[in-house]
Short mmCIF file of C-alpha atoms in Angstrom, two decimals:
data_model
loop_
_atom_site.label_atom_id
_atom_site.label_comp_id
_atom_site.label_asym_id
_atom_site.label_seq_id
_atom_site.Cartn_x
_atom_site.Cartn_y
_atom_site.Cartn_z
CA MET A 47 -91.24 -16.12 -80.19
CA LYS A 48 -93.96 -16.88 -77.64
CA GLU A 49 -96.65 -16.60 -80.33
CA VAL A 50 -94.75 -19.05 -82.55
CA PHE A 51 -94.51 -21.54 -79.69
CA VAL A 52 -98.26 -21.25 -78.98
CA MET A 53 -99.04 -21.83 -82.65
CA PHE A 54 -96.71 -24.85 -82.71
CA LEU A 55 -98.32 -26.26 -79.55
CA ALA A 56 -101.81 -25.88 -81.02
CA LEU A 57 -100.70 -27.59 -84.21
CA LEU A 58 -99.07 -30.40 -82.23
CA VAL A 59 -102.27 -31.04 -80.27
CA SER A 60 -104.36 -31.14 -83.44
CA VAL A 61 -101.95 -33.48 -85.18
CA SER A 62 -101.54 -35.87 -82.24
CA SER A 63 -105.27 -36.45 -81.73
CA GLN A 64 -106.48 -36.06 -85.32
CA ALA A 65 -110.18 -36.48 -84.51
CA VAL A 66 -113.05 -34.48 -85.97
CA VAL A 67 -114.75 -32.94 -82.92
CA GLN A 68 -118.42 -33.50 -83.64
CA LYS A 69 -121.07 -35.61 -81.94
CA PRO A 70 -122.45 -38.46 -84.09
CA ASN A 71 -126.04 -37.92 -85.19
CA THR A 72 -127.57 -41.28 -86.10
CA GLY A 73 -131.07 -40.01 -86.86
CA ASN A 74 -129.85 -37.28 -89.16
CA PHE A 75 -127.54 -39.72 -90.91
CA LEU A 76 -130.37 -42.10 -91.83
CA ARG A 77 -132.58 -39.19 -92.91
CA CYS A 78 -129.74 -37.80 -94.99
CA LEU A 79 -129.39 -41.11 -96.86
CA ARG A 80 -133.06 -41.10 -97.78
CA ASP A 81 -133.29 -37.38 -98.51
CA ARG A 82 -130.33 -37.49 -100.90
CA SER A 83 -131.57 -40.58 -102.72
CA ASN A 84 -131.62 -40.27 -106.50
CA PRO A 85 -135.03 -41.34 -107.95
CA LYS A 86 -133.26 -43.03 -110.88
CA ASN A 87 -131.12 -45.13 -108.52
CA PRO A 88 -132.88 -45.06 -105.13
CA ILE A 89 -130.70 -45.94 -102.17
CA THR A 90 -133.56 -46.98 -99.88
CA LYS A 91 -133.48 -50.65 -100.92
CA ALA A 92 -129.74 -50.75 -100.25
CA ILE A 93 -130.07 -49.71 -96.60
CA PHE A 94 -130.27 -52.41 -93.92
CA THR A 95 -130.78 -51.51 -90.26
CA HIS A 96 -131.29 -53.78 -87.25
CA GLN A 97 -135.03 -53.55 -87.93
CA ASN A 98 -134.69 -55.31 -91.29
CA SER A 99 -135.39 -59.04 -91.24
CA THR A 100 -132.44 -59.62 -93.57
CA PHE A 101 -129.98 -57.48 -91.61
CA THR A 102 -128.21 -60.41 -89.95
CA SER A 103 -127.80 -62.36 -93.19
CA SER A 104 -126.41 -59.24 -94.87
CA TYR A 105 -123.95 -58.79 -92.02
CA VAL A 106 -122.64 -62.35 -91.74
CA SER A 107 -122.33 -63.09 -95.47
CA TYR A 108 -119.12 -61.09 -95.68
CA THR A 109 -117.89 -61.57 -92.13
CA LYS A 110 -114.99 -64.04 -92.24
CA ASN A 111 -113.59 -64.15 -88.69
CA LYS A 112 -115.90 -65.47 -85.97
CA ARG A 113 -113.80 -63.63 -83.38
CA TYR A 114 -115.30 -60.37 -84.60
CA SER A 115 -118.72 -61.41 -85.86
CA ASN A 116 -121.32 -59.43 -83.92
CA PRO A 117 -124.53 -58.65 -85.84
CA ASN A 118 -126.05 -57.27 -82.62
CA ASP A 119 -123.43 -54.54 -82.34
CA THR A 120 -125.34 -51.43 -81.25
CA ASN A 121 -122.65 -49.15 -82.68
CA LEU A 122 -123.49 -50.44 -86.14
CA ILE A 123 -126.16 -48.07 -87.43
CA ALA A 124 -126.73 -49.61 -90.84
CA ILE A 125 -125.27 -51.59 -93.69
CA VAL A 126 -125.45 -49.90 -97.08
CA GLU A 127 -125.13 -52.52 -99.81
CA ALA A 128 -124.35 -50.07 -102.58
CA LYS A 129 -126.00 -50.97 -105.88
CA HIS A 130 -124.83 -47.86 -107.71
CA GLU A 131 -121.89 -45.46 -107.50
CA SER A 132 -124.23 -42.74 -106.25
CA HIS A 133 -125.00 -44.87 -103.18
CA VAL A 134 -121.33 -44.74 -102.26
CA GLN A 135 -121.23 -40.97 -102.73
CA THR A 136 -124.36 -40.46 -100.65
CA THR A 137 -123.08 -42.66 -97.83
CA VAL A 138 -119.79 -40.78 -97.67
CA VAL A 139 -121.42 -37.35 -97.70
CA CYS A 140 -124.03 -38.25 -95.10
CA ALA A 141 -121.59 -40.05 -92.82
CA LYS A 142 -119.11 -37.19 -92.89
CA SER A 143 -121.69 -34.49 -92.25
CA ASN A 144 -123.11 -36.42 -89.27
CA ALA A 145 -119.83 -37.63 -87.71
CA ILE A 146 -120.52 -41.26 -88.46
CA GLN A 147 -117.52 -43.46 -89.09
CA ILE A 148 -117.46 -45.56 -92.22
CA ARG A 149 -116.18 -49.11 -92.67
CA ILE A 150 -115.65 -50.25 -96.27
CA ARG A 151 -116.16 -53.94 -97.02
CA SER A 152 -115.58 -55.56 -100.41
CA GLY A 153 -114.83 -59.21 -99.61
CA GLY A 154 -114.83 -59.16 -95.81
CA HIS A 155 -111.36 -60.72 -95.55
CA ASP A 156 -109.87 -58.17 -93.15
CA TYR A 157 -108.17 -60.52 -90.68
CA GLU A 158 -108.97 -58.29 -87.70
CA GLY A 159 -112.48 -57.43 -88.84
CA LEU A 160 -111.68 -53.76 -89.35
CA SER A 161 -114.03 -53.60 -92.33
CA TYR A 162 -117.04 -54.37 -90.16
CA ILE A 163 -116.31 -53.40 -86.52
CA SER A 164 -115.90 -50.16 -84.58
CA SER A 165 -116.29 -48.99 -80.98
CA VAL A 166 -118.04 -45.78 -82.06
CA PRO A 167 -121.19 -45.32 -84.20
CA PHE A 168 -120.49 -46.47 -87.75
CA VAL A 169 -121.94 -47.65 -91.05
CA VAL A 170 -120.71 -50.58 -93.12
CA LEU A 171 -120.47 -49.62 -96.78
CA ASP A 172 -120.67 -53.01 -98.46
CA MET A 173 -119.42 -53.07 -102.04
CA ASN A 174 -120.42 -56.64 -102.92
CA ASN A 175 -123.09 -55.61 -105.46
CA LEU A 176 -120.64 -53.50 -107.47
CA ARG A 177 -119.07 -56.48 -109.21
CA SER A 178 -118.99 -55.76 -112.95
CA ILE A 179 -115.99 -56.93 -114.99
CA THR A 180 -115.02 -56.28 -118.59
CA VAL A 181 -112.03 -57.82 -120.39
CA ASP A 182 -110.26 -56.30 -123.39
CA VAL A 183 -108.25 -59.15 -124.90
CA SER A 184 -106.66 -57.11 -127.70
CA GLY A 185 -105.52 -54.44 -125.25
CA LYS A 186 -104.62 -57.03 -122.58
CA LYS A 187 -106.60 -55.07 -120.02
CA ALA A 188 -109.56 -55.55 -117.70
CA TRP A 189 -111.83 -53.30 -115.69
CA VAL A 190 -113.08 -54.68 -112.40
CA GLN A 191 -115.32 -53.15 -109.76
CA ALA A 192 -114.34 -53.29 -106.10
CA GLY A 193 -117.01 -55.80 -105.07
CA ALA A 194 -116.05 -58.45 -107.62
CA THR A 195 -114.25 -61.46 -106.21
CA LEU A 196 -110.99 -62.82 -107.56
CA GLY A 197 -112.83 -65.99 -108.55
CA GLU A 198 -115.17 -63.92 -110.71
CA LEU A 199 -112.30 -61.91 -112.19
CA TYR A 200 -110.26 -65.00 -113.03
CA THR A 201 -113.29 -66.68 -114.60
CA LYS A 202 -114.02 -63.67 -116.80
CA ILE A 203 -110.42 -63.47 -117.94
CA SER A 204 -110.35 -67.20 -118.73
CA GLU A 205 -113.59 -66.98 -120.70
CA ALA A 206 -112.01 -64.30 -122.88
CA SER A 207 -108.53 -65.82 -123.23
CA LYS A 208 -106.68 -68.98 -122.21
CA THR A 209 -103.32 -67.23 -122.23
CA LEU A 210 -104.03 -64.11 -120.15
CA ALA A 211 -104.04 -63.86 -116.36
CA PHE A 212 -103.79 -61.39 -113.48
CA PRO A 213 -101.14 -61.68 -110.73
CA ALA A 214 -103.24 -61.59 -107.58
CA GLY A 215 -104.24 -63.87 -104.69
CA VAL A 216 -105.15 -67.54 -104.56
CA CYS A 217 -108.34 -67.26 -102.47
CA PRO A 218 -111.32 -66.96 -104.88
CA THR A 219 -113.58 -65.05 -102.45
CA LEU A 220 -111.21 -62.13 -101.92
CA GLY A 221 -112.77 -58.80 -102.91
CA ALA A 222 -110.92 -56.85 -105.58
CA GLY A 223 -111.23 -53.53 -103.76
CA GLY A 224 -109.36 -54.32 -100.57
CA HIS A 225 -107.12 -57.06 -101.89
CA ILE A 226 -105.55 -54.96 -104.63
CA SER A 227 -105.32 -51.71 -102.65
CA GLY A 228 -103.36 -53.51 -99.92
CA GLY A 229 -100.82 -54.95 -102.35
CA GLY A 230 -102.36 -58.39 -102.80
CA TYR A 231 -100.09 -61.01 -104.33
CA GLY A 232 -100.22 -64.57 -105.61
CA ASN A 233 -98.24 -67.32 -107.27
CA LEU A 234 -97.19 -65.13 -110.22
CA ILE A 235 -95.26 -62.78 -107.91
CA ARG A 236 -91.80 -63.90 -109.00
CA LYS A 237 -92.62 -63.57 -112.69
CA TYR A 238 -94.83 -60.50 -112.72
CA GLY A 239 -94.78 -58.88 -109.28
CA ILE A 240 -97.96 -58.12 -107.35
CA SER A 241 -101.43 -56.84 -108.20
CA VAL A 242 -100.69 -53.12 -107.79
CA ASP A 243 -97.81 -53.33 -110.25
CA HIS A 244 -100.40 -53.83 -112.98
CA VAL A 245 -103.00 -51.21 -112.03
CA VAL A 246 -103.13 -48.45 -114.65
CA ASP A 247 -106.22 -46.53 -113.52
CA ALA A 248 -108.74 -46.45 -110.69
CA GLN A 249 -111.96 -44.81 -109.63
CA LEU A 250 -112.63 -43.78 -106.07
CA VAL A 251 -114.99 -41.62 -104.05
CA ASP A 252 -113.06 -39.07 -102.01
CA ALA A 253 -113.92 -37.45 -98.67
CA ASN A 254 -116.08 -34.86 -100.43
CA GLY A 255 -118.16 -37.50 -102.20
CA LYS A 256 -116.58 -36.84 -105.60
CA ILE A 257 -115.74 -39.61 -108.06
CA LEU A 258 -112.13 -39.34 -109.18
CA ASN A 259 -110.03 -41.27 -111.68
CA ARG A 260 -106.27 -41.31 -112.08
CA ALA A 261 -106.21 -38.05 -114.00
CA SER A 262 -108.43 -36.15 -111.57
CA MET A 263 -107.05 -37.63 -108.33
CA GLY A 264 -103.44 -36.99 -109.34
CA GLU A 265 -100.38 -39.20 -109.25
CA ASP A 266 -99.85 -38.87 -105.49
CA MET A 267 -103.21 -40.36 -104.61
CA PHE A 268 -102.91 -42.95 -107.36
CA TRP A 269 -99.55 -43.98 -105.89
CA ALA A 270 -100.97 -44.19 -102.36
CA ILE A 271 -103.91 -46.48 -103.10
CA ARG A 272 -101.62 -48.99 -104.78
CA GLY A 273 -100.36 -50.74 -101.66
CA GLY A 274 -101.27 -48.17 -99.02
CA GLY A 275 -104.79 -49.52 -98.61
CA GLY A 276 -107.73 -47.60 -100.03
CA ALA A 277 -109.65 -47.12 -96.78
CA SER A 278 -107.37 -44.32 -95.53
CA PHE A 279 -108.03 -42.22 -98.62
CA GLY A 280 -111.45 -42.98 -100.06
CA VAL A 281 -113.72 -45.70 -101.33
CA ILE A 282 -112.32 -47.68 -104.24
CA LEU A 283 -114.98 -48.14 -106.93
CA SER A 284 -112.99 -49.93 -109.63
CA TRP A 285 -109.60 -50.75 -111.06
CA THR A 286 -108.27 -50.82 -114.60
CA ILE A 287 -105.59 -53.48 -114.78
CA ASN A 288 -103.05 -54.80 -117.24
CA LEU A 289 -103.23 -58.55 -117.84
CA VAL A 290 -100.17 -60.77 -118.18
CA GLU A 291 -99.36 -63.66 -120.47
CA VAL A 292 -99.32 -67.27 -119.28
CA PRO A 293 -98.92 -70.53 -121.23
CA LYS A 294 -101.93 -72.74 -121.94
CA ILE A 295 -100.38 -75.47 -119.81
CA ILE A 296 -99.17 -74.80 -116.25
CA THR A 297 -97.76 -77.40 -113.87
CA VAL A 298 -98.44 -77.68 -110.13
CA PHE A 299 -97.51 -80.05 -107.33
CA ASN A 300 -97.95 -80.49 -103.57
CA VAL A 301 -95.32 -82.68 -101.92
CA ASN A 302 -95.32 -83.37 -98.18
CA LYS A 303 -92.34 -84.00 -95.87
CA THR A 304 -92.72 -84.78 -92.15
CA LEU A 305 -90.08 -84.06 -89.54
CA GLY A 306 -89.24 -87.74 -89.56
CA GLN A 307 -88.66 -87.56 -93.32
CA GLY A 308 -86.15 -84.74 -92.96
CA ALA A 309 -88.49 -81.76 -93.47
CA THR A 310 -86.18 -79.42 -91.58
CA ASP A 311 -83.21 -80.22 -93.80
CA VAL A 312 -85.25 -79.84 -96.98
CA LEU A 313 -86.71 -76.55 -95.78
CA TYR A 314 -83.29 -75.18 -94.90
CA LYS A 315 -82.12 -75.92 -98.45
CA TRP A 316 -85.36 -74.39 -99.76
CA GLN A 317 -84.37 -71.08 -98.11
CA LEU A 318 -81.12 -71.08 -100.07
CA VAL A 319 -82.63 -71.71 -103.51
CA SER A 320 -86.33 -70.68 -103.63
CA SER A 321 -85.67 -67.00 -104.37
CA LYS A 322 -83.06 -67.88 -107.01
CA LEU A 323 -85.13 -70.35 -109.07
CA PRO A 324 -86.39 -69.34 -112.53
CA ARG A 325 -88.98 -66.57 -112.33
CA GLU A 326 -91.58 -68.87 -113.86
CA LEU A 327 -91.48 -71.06 -110.73
CA PHE A 328 -93.19 -70.22 -107.43
CA LEU A 329 -92.46 -72.77 -104.69
CA ARG A 330 -94.26 -72.13 -101.41
CA ALA A 331 -93.29 -73.99 -98.22
CA MET A 332 -96.01 -74.56 -95.65
CA PRO A 333 -95.02 -75.94 -92.24
CA GLN A 334 -98.09 -77.10 -90.32
CA THR A 335 -99.16 -79.36 -87.49
CA THR A 336 -100.67 -82.69 -88.46
CA LYS A 337 -103.89 -84.23 -87.16
CA GLY A 338 -104.24 -87.54 -85.38
CA ALA A 339 -102.87 -89.31 -82.34
CA ASN A 340 -99.22 -89.10 -83.40
CA LYS A 341 -99.16 -85.34 -83.78
CA THR A 342 -96.11 -84.01 -85.57
CA LEU A 343 -95.19 -81.30 -88.00
CA ALA A 344 -95.03 -81.57 -91.78
CA VAL A 345 -93.99 -79.18 -94.51
CA ASN A 346 -95.99 -79.01 -97.74
CA PHE A 347 -94.00 -77.82 -100.73
CA ILE A 348 -96.54 -76.37 -103.14
CA ALA A 349 -95.44 -75.21 -106.58
CA GLN A 350 -96.69 -73.53 -109.71
CA PHE A 351 -94.58 -73.47 -112.86
CA LEU A 352 -95.33 -71.68 -116.11
CA GLY A 353 -94.30 -74.66 -118.21
CA SER A 354 -94.34 -78.44 -118.55
CA SER A 355 -94.02 -81.04 -115.82
CA LYS A 356 -90.94 -82.47 -117.54
CA ARG A 357 -89.10 -79.17 -117.29
CA LEU A 358 -90.30 -78.57 -113.72
CA VAL A 359 -88.96 -81.92 -112.50
CA GLN A 360 -85.60 -81.11 -114.08
CA ILE A 361 -85.41 -77.72 -112.33
CA ILE A 362 -86.39 -79.07 -108.91
CA ASN A 363 -84.12 -82.10 -109.07
CA LYS A 364 -81.20 -79.86 -109.99
CA ASN A 365 -81.80 -77.21 -107.34
CA LEU A 366 -83.65 -79.07 -104.58
CA PRO A 367 -83.01 -82.80 -105.05
CA GLU A 368 -83.73 -83.32 -101.34
CA LEU A 369 -87.42 -82.94 -102.15
CA GLY A 370 -87.38 -86.13 -104.20
CA LEU A 371 -89.86 -84.82 -106.76
CA LYS A 372 -91.22 -87.34 -109.26
CA ARG A 373 -93.08 -86.77 -112.51
CA GLU A 374 -96.19 -88.45 -111.06
CA ASP A 375 -96.32 -85.75 -108.32
CA CYS A 376 -97.03 -83.14 -110.98
CA TYR A 377 -100.28 -82.09 -112.62
CA GLU A 378 -100.59 -80.10 -115.82
CA MET A 379 -103.62 -77.84 -116.17
CA SER A 380 -104.94 -74.48 -117.36
CA TRP A 381 -104.33 -71.27 -115.41
CA LEU A 382 -107.96 -71.17 -114.26
CA ASN A 383 -107.74 -74.70 -112.94
CA THR A 384 -104.64 -73.81 -110.95
CA THR A 385 -106.85 -71.47 -108.92
CA LEU A 386 -108.89 -74.50 -107.86
CA PHE A 387 -105.70 -76.36 -106.96
CA TRP A 388 -104.44 -73.53 -104.75
CA ALA A 389 -107.85 -73.18 -103.11
CA GLU A 390 -107.57 -76.90 -102.24
CA PHE A 391 -110.54 -78.08 -104.26
CA PRO A 392 -110.31 -81.74 -105.36
CA LEU A 393 -108.99 -82.38 -108.85
CA GLY A 394 -111.85 -82.35 -111.35
CA THR A 395 -113.93 -79.77 -109.45
CA PRO A 396 -115.93 -77.65 -111.94
CA THR A 397 -114.56 -74.11 -112.25
CA SER A 398 -118.08 -72.78 -111.60
CA VAL A 399 -117.27 -73.14 -107.89
CA LEU A 400 -115.10 -70.04 -108.27
CA LEU A 401 -118.28 -68.00 -108.73
CA LYS A 402 -119.84 -69.07 -105.44
CA ARG A 403 -120.22 -66.35 -102.87
CA PRO A 404 -120.42 -66.85 -99.10
CA SER A 405 -123.82 -66.84 -97.44
CA ASN A 406 -123.33 -68.63 -94.12
CA PRO A 407 -122.02 -67.14 -90.87
CA PRO A 408 -118.29 -67.58 -90.25
CA GLY A 409 -117.57 -71.03 -88.84
CA ALA A 410 -114.11 -70.55 -87.38
CA PHE A 411 -112.02 -68.26 -85.22
CA PHE A 412 -108.57 -67.35 -86.45
CA LYS A 413 -105.52 -65.18 -85.88
CA SER A 414 -102.81 -64.27 -88.37
CA LYS A 415 -99.47 -62.47 -88.26
CA SER A 416 -96.72 -61.81 -90.81
CA ASP A 417 -92.99 -61.37 -91.18
CA TYR A 418 -90.30 -60.83 -93.81
CA VAL A 419 -87.12 -62.93 -93.79
CA LYS A 420 -83.89 -61.54 -95.23
CA LYS A 421 -81.40 -64.21 -94.12
CA PRO A 422 -81.90 -67.99 -93.90
CA ILE A 423 -83.31 -69.21 -90.61
CA SER A 424 -80.93 -71.68 -88.99
CA LYS A 425 -81.99 -75.27 -88.39
CA GLU A 426 -81.81 -74.53 -84.67
CA GLY A 427 -84.16 -71.59 -85.19
CA MET A 428 -86.59 -73.71 -87.19
CA GLU A 429 -86.61 -76.36 -84.48
CA LYS A 430 -87.59 -73.68 -81.94
CA LEU A 431 -90.48 -72.69 -84.21
CA TRP A 432 -91.59 -76.33 -84.56
CA LYS A 433 -91.48 -76.81 -80.79
CA THR A 434 -93.77 -73.82 -80.29
CA MET A 435 -96.15 -74.87 -83.06
CA LEU A 436 -96.57 -78.29 -81.48
CA LYS A 437 -97.89 -76.63 -78.32
CA PHE A 438 -101.09 -75.68 -80.17
CA ASN A 439 -104.06 -77.97 -79.52
CA ASP A 440 -105.71 -76.61 -82.66
CA HIS A 441 -104.44 -76.24 -86.21
CA VAL A 442 -101.57 -73.86 -86.88
CA PHE A 443 -99.55 -73.32 -90.02
CA MET A 444 -97.00 -71.01 -91.58
CA GLN A 445 -96.70 -70.08 -95.23
CA TRP A 446 -93.24 -69.21 -96.52
CA ASN A 447 -93.69 -67.37 -99.81
CA PRO A 448 -90.53 -66.90 -101.89
CA TYR A 449 -89.41 -63.59 -103.29
CA GLY A 450 -86.68 -62.95 -105.84
CA GLY A 451 -87.38 -62.78 -109.54
CA VAL A 452 -88.96 -59.56 -110.72
CA MET A 453 -89.56 -58.45 -107.11
CA ASP A 454 -85.84 -57.71 -106.86
CA THR A 455 -86.07 -55.29 -109.80
CA ILE A 456 -89.00 -53.09 -108.70
CA PRO A 457 -88.01 -50.10 -106.50
CA SER A 458 -89.52 -50.09 -103.01
CA ASN A 459 -91.10 -46.68 -103.70
CA ALA A 460 -92.54 -47.54 -107.14
CA THR A 461 -95.89 -47.95 -105.39
CA ALA A 462 -96.89 -47.59 -101.73
CA PHE A 463 -96.13 -51.30 -101.24
CA PRO A 464 -92.51 -51.28 -99.97
CA HIS A 465 -91.49 -54.92 -99.46
CA ARG A 466 -89.32 -55.67 -102.47
CA LYS A 467 -85.60 -56.38 -102.93
CA GLY A 468 -83.70 -57.92 -100.04
CA ASN A 469 -86.38 -60.33 -98.91
CA LEU A 470 -85.89 -64.07 -99.24
CA PHE A 471 -89.50 -64.81 -98.38
CA LYS A 472 -92.64 -63.55 -96.66
CA VAL A 473 -94.13 -65.49 -93.73
CA GLN A 474 -97.75 -65.80 -92.78
CA TYR A 475 -98.58 -67.34 -89.40
CA PHE A 476 -102.13 -68.65 -89.09
CA ALA A 477 -103.98 -70.33 -86.22
CA LEU A 478 -107.50 -71.73 -86.66
CA TRP A 479 -109.93 -73.00 -84.02
CA PHE A 480 -113.64 -73.69 -83.56
CA ASP A 481 -114.22 -73.42 -79.79
CA ALA A 482 -114.61 -69.91 -78.42
CA ASN A 483 -113.15 -71.11 -75.11
CA ALA A 484 -109.86 -71.82 -76.90
CA THR A 485 -109.41 -68.22 -78.04
CA LYS A 486 -107.23 -67.03 -75.16
CA ALA A 487 -104.88 -70.01 -75.43
CA ASN A 488 -104.49 -69.69 -79.20
CA LEU A 489 -103.86 -65.94 -79.08
CA GLY A 490 -101.26 -66.49 -76.37
CA LEU A 491 -99.50 -69.16 -78.39
CA MET A 492 -99.52 -67.01 -81.51
CA LYS A 493 -97.78 -64.27 -79.54
CA GLU A 494 -95.25 -66.82 -78.30
CA LEU A 495 -94.61 -68.11 -81.83
CA TYR A 496 -94.14 -64.54 -83.07
CA ASP A 497 -91.69 -63.85 -80.23
CA VAL A 498 -89.71 -67.02 -80.99
CA ALA A 499 -89.37 -65.93 -84.62
CA GLU A 500 -88.12 -62.42 -83.78
CA PRO A 501 -84.35 -63.10 -83.99
CA TYR A 502 -84.71 -64.56 -87.48
CA VAL A 503 -86.80 -61.93 -89.28
CA SER A 504 -86.55 -58.29 -90.38
CA SER A 505 -85.93 -55.68 -87.71
CA ASN A 506 -85.95 -51.91 -87.21
CA PRO A 507 -88.71 -52.06 -88.20
CA ARG A 508 -90.01 -55.59 -87.99
CA GLU A 509 -91.91 -55.45 -91.27
CA ALA A 510 -95.49 -56.65 -91.72
CA PHE A 511 -97.87 -57.13 -94.65
CA LEU A 512 -100.96 -54.90 -94.63
CA ASN A 513 -103.26 -57.55 -96.08
CA TYR A 514 -102.31 -59.90 -93.24
CA ARG A 515 -103.83 -57.42 -90.83
CA ASP A 516 -102.42 -57.68 -87.30
CA ILE A 517 -103.78 -55.42 -84.57
CA ASP A 518 -100.99 -56.49 -82.20
CA ILE A 519 -98.36 -54.40 -84.00
CA GLY A 520 -100.11 -51.18 -82.97
CA SER A 521 -103.53 -49.57 -83.27
CA ASN A 522 -105.60 -46.54 -82.38
CA PRO A 523 -109.07 -46.24 -80.83
CA SER A 524 -111.88 -46.22 -83.39
CA GLY A 525 -112.50 -42.48 -83.21
CA VAL A 526 -108.97 -41.12 -82.87
CA THR A 527 -105.77 -41.30 -84.93
CA ASN A 528 -102.73 -40.68 -82.77
CA VAL A 529 -99.73 -39.88 -84.94
CA GLY A 530 -97.22 -41.55 -82.63
CA GLU A 531 -99.16 -44.78 -82.55
CA GLY A 532 -99.84 -44.53 -86.27
CA LYS A 533 -96.12 -44.33 -86.97
CA ILE A 534 -95.56 -47.56 -85.01
CA TYR A 535 -97.82 -49.75 -87.14
CA GLY A 536 -97.34 -47.60 -90.22
CA SER A 537 -93.56 -48.03 -90.26
CA LYS A 538 -94.02 -51.82 -90.18
CA TYR A 539 -96.55 -51.91 -92.98
CA PHE A 540 -95.04 -49.19 -95.19
CA VAL A 541 -91.39 -48.79 -94.06
CA GLY A 542 -89.80 -45.91 -96.00
CA ASN A 543 -93.04 -45.01 -97.79
CA LEU A 544 -94.90 -43.99 -94.63
CA GLU A 545 -93.98 -40.30 -94.62
CA ARG A 546 -95.16 -39.79 -98.20
CA LEU A 547 -98.40 -41.62 -97.38
CA MET A 548 -98.94 -39.34 -94.36
CA ASN A 549 -98.41 -36.23 -96.47
CA ILE A 550 -100.86 -37.48 -99.10
CA LYS A 551 -103.37 -38.26 -96.35
CA ALA A 552 -103.11 -34.69 -95.05
CA LYS A 553 -103.56 -33.26 -98.53
CA TYR A 554 -106.53 -35.31 -99.69
CA ASP A 555 -108.35 -36.00 -96.40
CA PRO A 556 -107.46 -33.02 -94.17
CA ASP A 557 -110.42 -33.69 -91.84
CA ASN A 558 -109.29 -37.30 -91.32
CA PHE A 559 -112.73 -38.62 -92.22
CA PHE A 560 -111.45 -41.93 -93.56
CA ARG A 561 -110.00 -43.26 -90.35
CA TYR A 562 -110.03 -46.58 -88.58
CA GLU A 563 -107.91 -48.44 -86.04
CA GLN A 564 -104.90 -48.77 -88.36
CA SER A 565 -105.47 -45.94 -90.80
CA ILE A 566 -102.64 -43.74 -92.03
CA PRO A 567 -102.29 -40.58 -89.90
CA ARG A 568 -101.89 -37.13 -91.37
CA LEU A 569 -98.50 -35.42 -91.43
CA TRP A 570 -98.57 -31.65 -91.41
CA THR A 571 -95.48 -29.85 -92.67
CA MET A 572 -94.64 -26.35 -91.38
#
């Protein structure tokens, strides 16, 4: 009995710390990269260290949050801008054998900078050069590499067909690798679900440096990377996706209501109807503070409808007449042009802007949080939220994204993304500022806003969306994955799917190589 207890204690210690005990060897890591370079596809030109004159520009181009931008970080050994799949394999093998942590960056949109920061020696594996896309119109499929942006993907699809689309996000600079693996969604969510619901194959590099596809990785791993985030399991190289059908003409509108115009009343009614509207209609509500001397709060009601403006006005005026929608508020356009509308480009902007990639350092500081709402928030509750939002000296907004439609029909365990039936809408909180001295105040107010919202949102656990990364809900140190802490943030991101994700992690990455501050911990079964 004593021997069994000792074995259990040893296992418990190993599981609770989950760190590979090995001292990082920076010199050997860099030598390993060069020594393992394939002459046909040399990696040397893809390696950027602090000694390179272009290191800083490489770092900042895909660094979105100024709060975390630090090109002088001495823990950052190098950036590998992979130009070939073999560069990814080499980086993984060399990093693992020399105890160097790896941070995988496709678009750089991790809200907490976890794709480009660490408190221990690390390498950034930047996927931005792996951006090839092919579209098969007859098969209604596409193949997209991890470093391609959504703007590039949408453009390629539109060039091939005016009636095919992909249900993913509205920001054109999002990288396909991270966005899809985290369960990225967009304005087609009520009609077609989210991005991972349409992934039919994938390629990734595992912890041993091997390239796997769906058949060779197995259904468990394939399930995990669709909503569980790829960075806990490997490096996503590419996705094969099913495309969906859209009409040639789509209608959008953006109607604003201030508090003085009854925004609270309209928004309360919105909560009652937005998840029950036809699946073809996505109607986002966006409460935000206004600029100017007479600061107040306004709610933008932003819609996309797979149909004509005439039909859209009829639907809105029947279900939400309080909005006062008029035909002249609506704009009919192609699916590709709707991406410009949602990205807030002026009407008439050439679609070529969707192909532009970032090159300048991040200009703003920001903080985001998320929630899921299962019952309507009372008018009293909304007024408490507005009161808190008006305390911000800088810009703050919320996005209320309606559920319902097909999301109510997909089981919560169909993929690793669990947030399905039972949700009225998803909330994103977002604060933006430009003065570093305002950081403490804004972070404090975001915490206050989140606390005010607590009685009105999901509980036990208070659910959160992985792609709206929030370090406040729990995290581990860079070099260690504590299971207890991992279960805290993991239960919020993955709810009932966490245990399966932990088992898959233990099976496919037993050494816990792919770890970061909010990675999925391993679960050992006895």
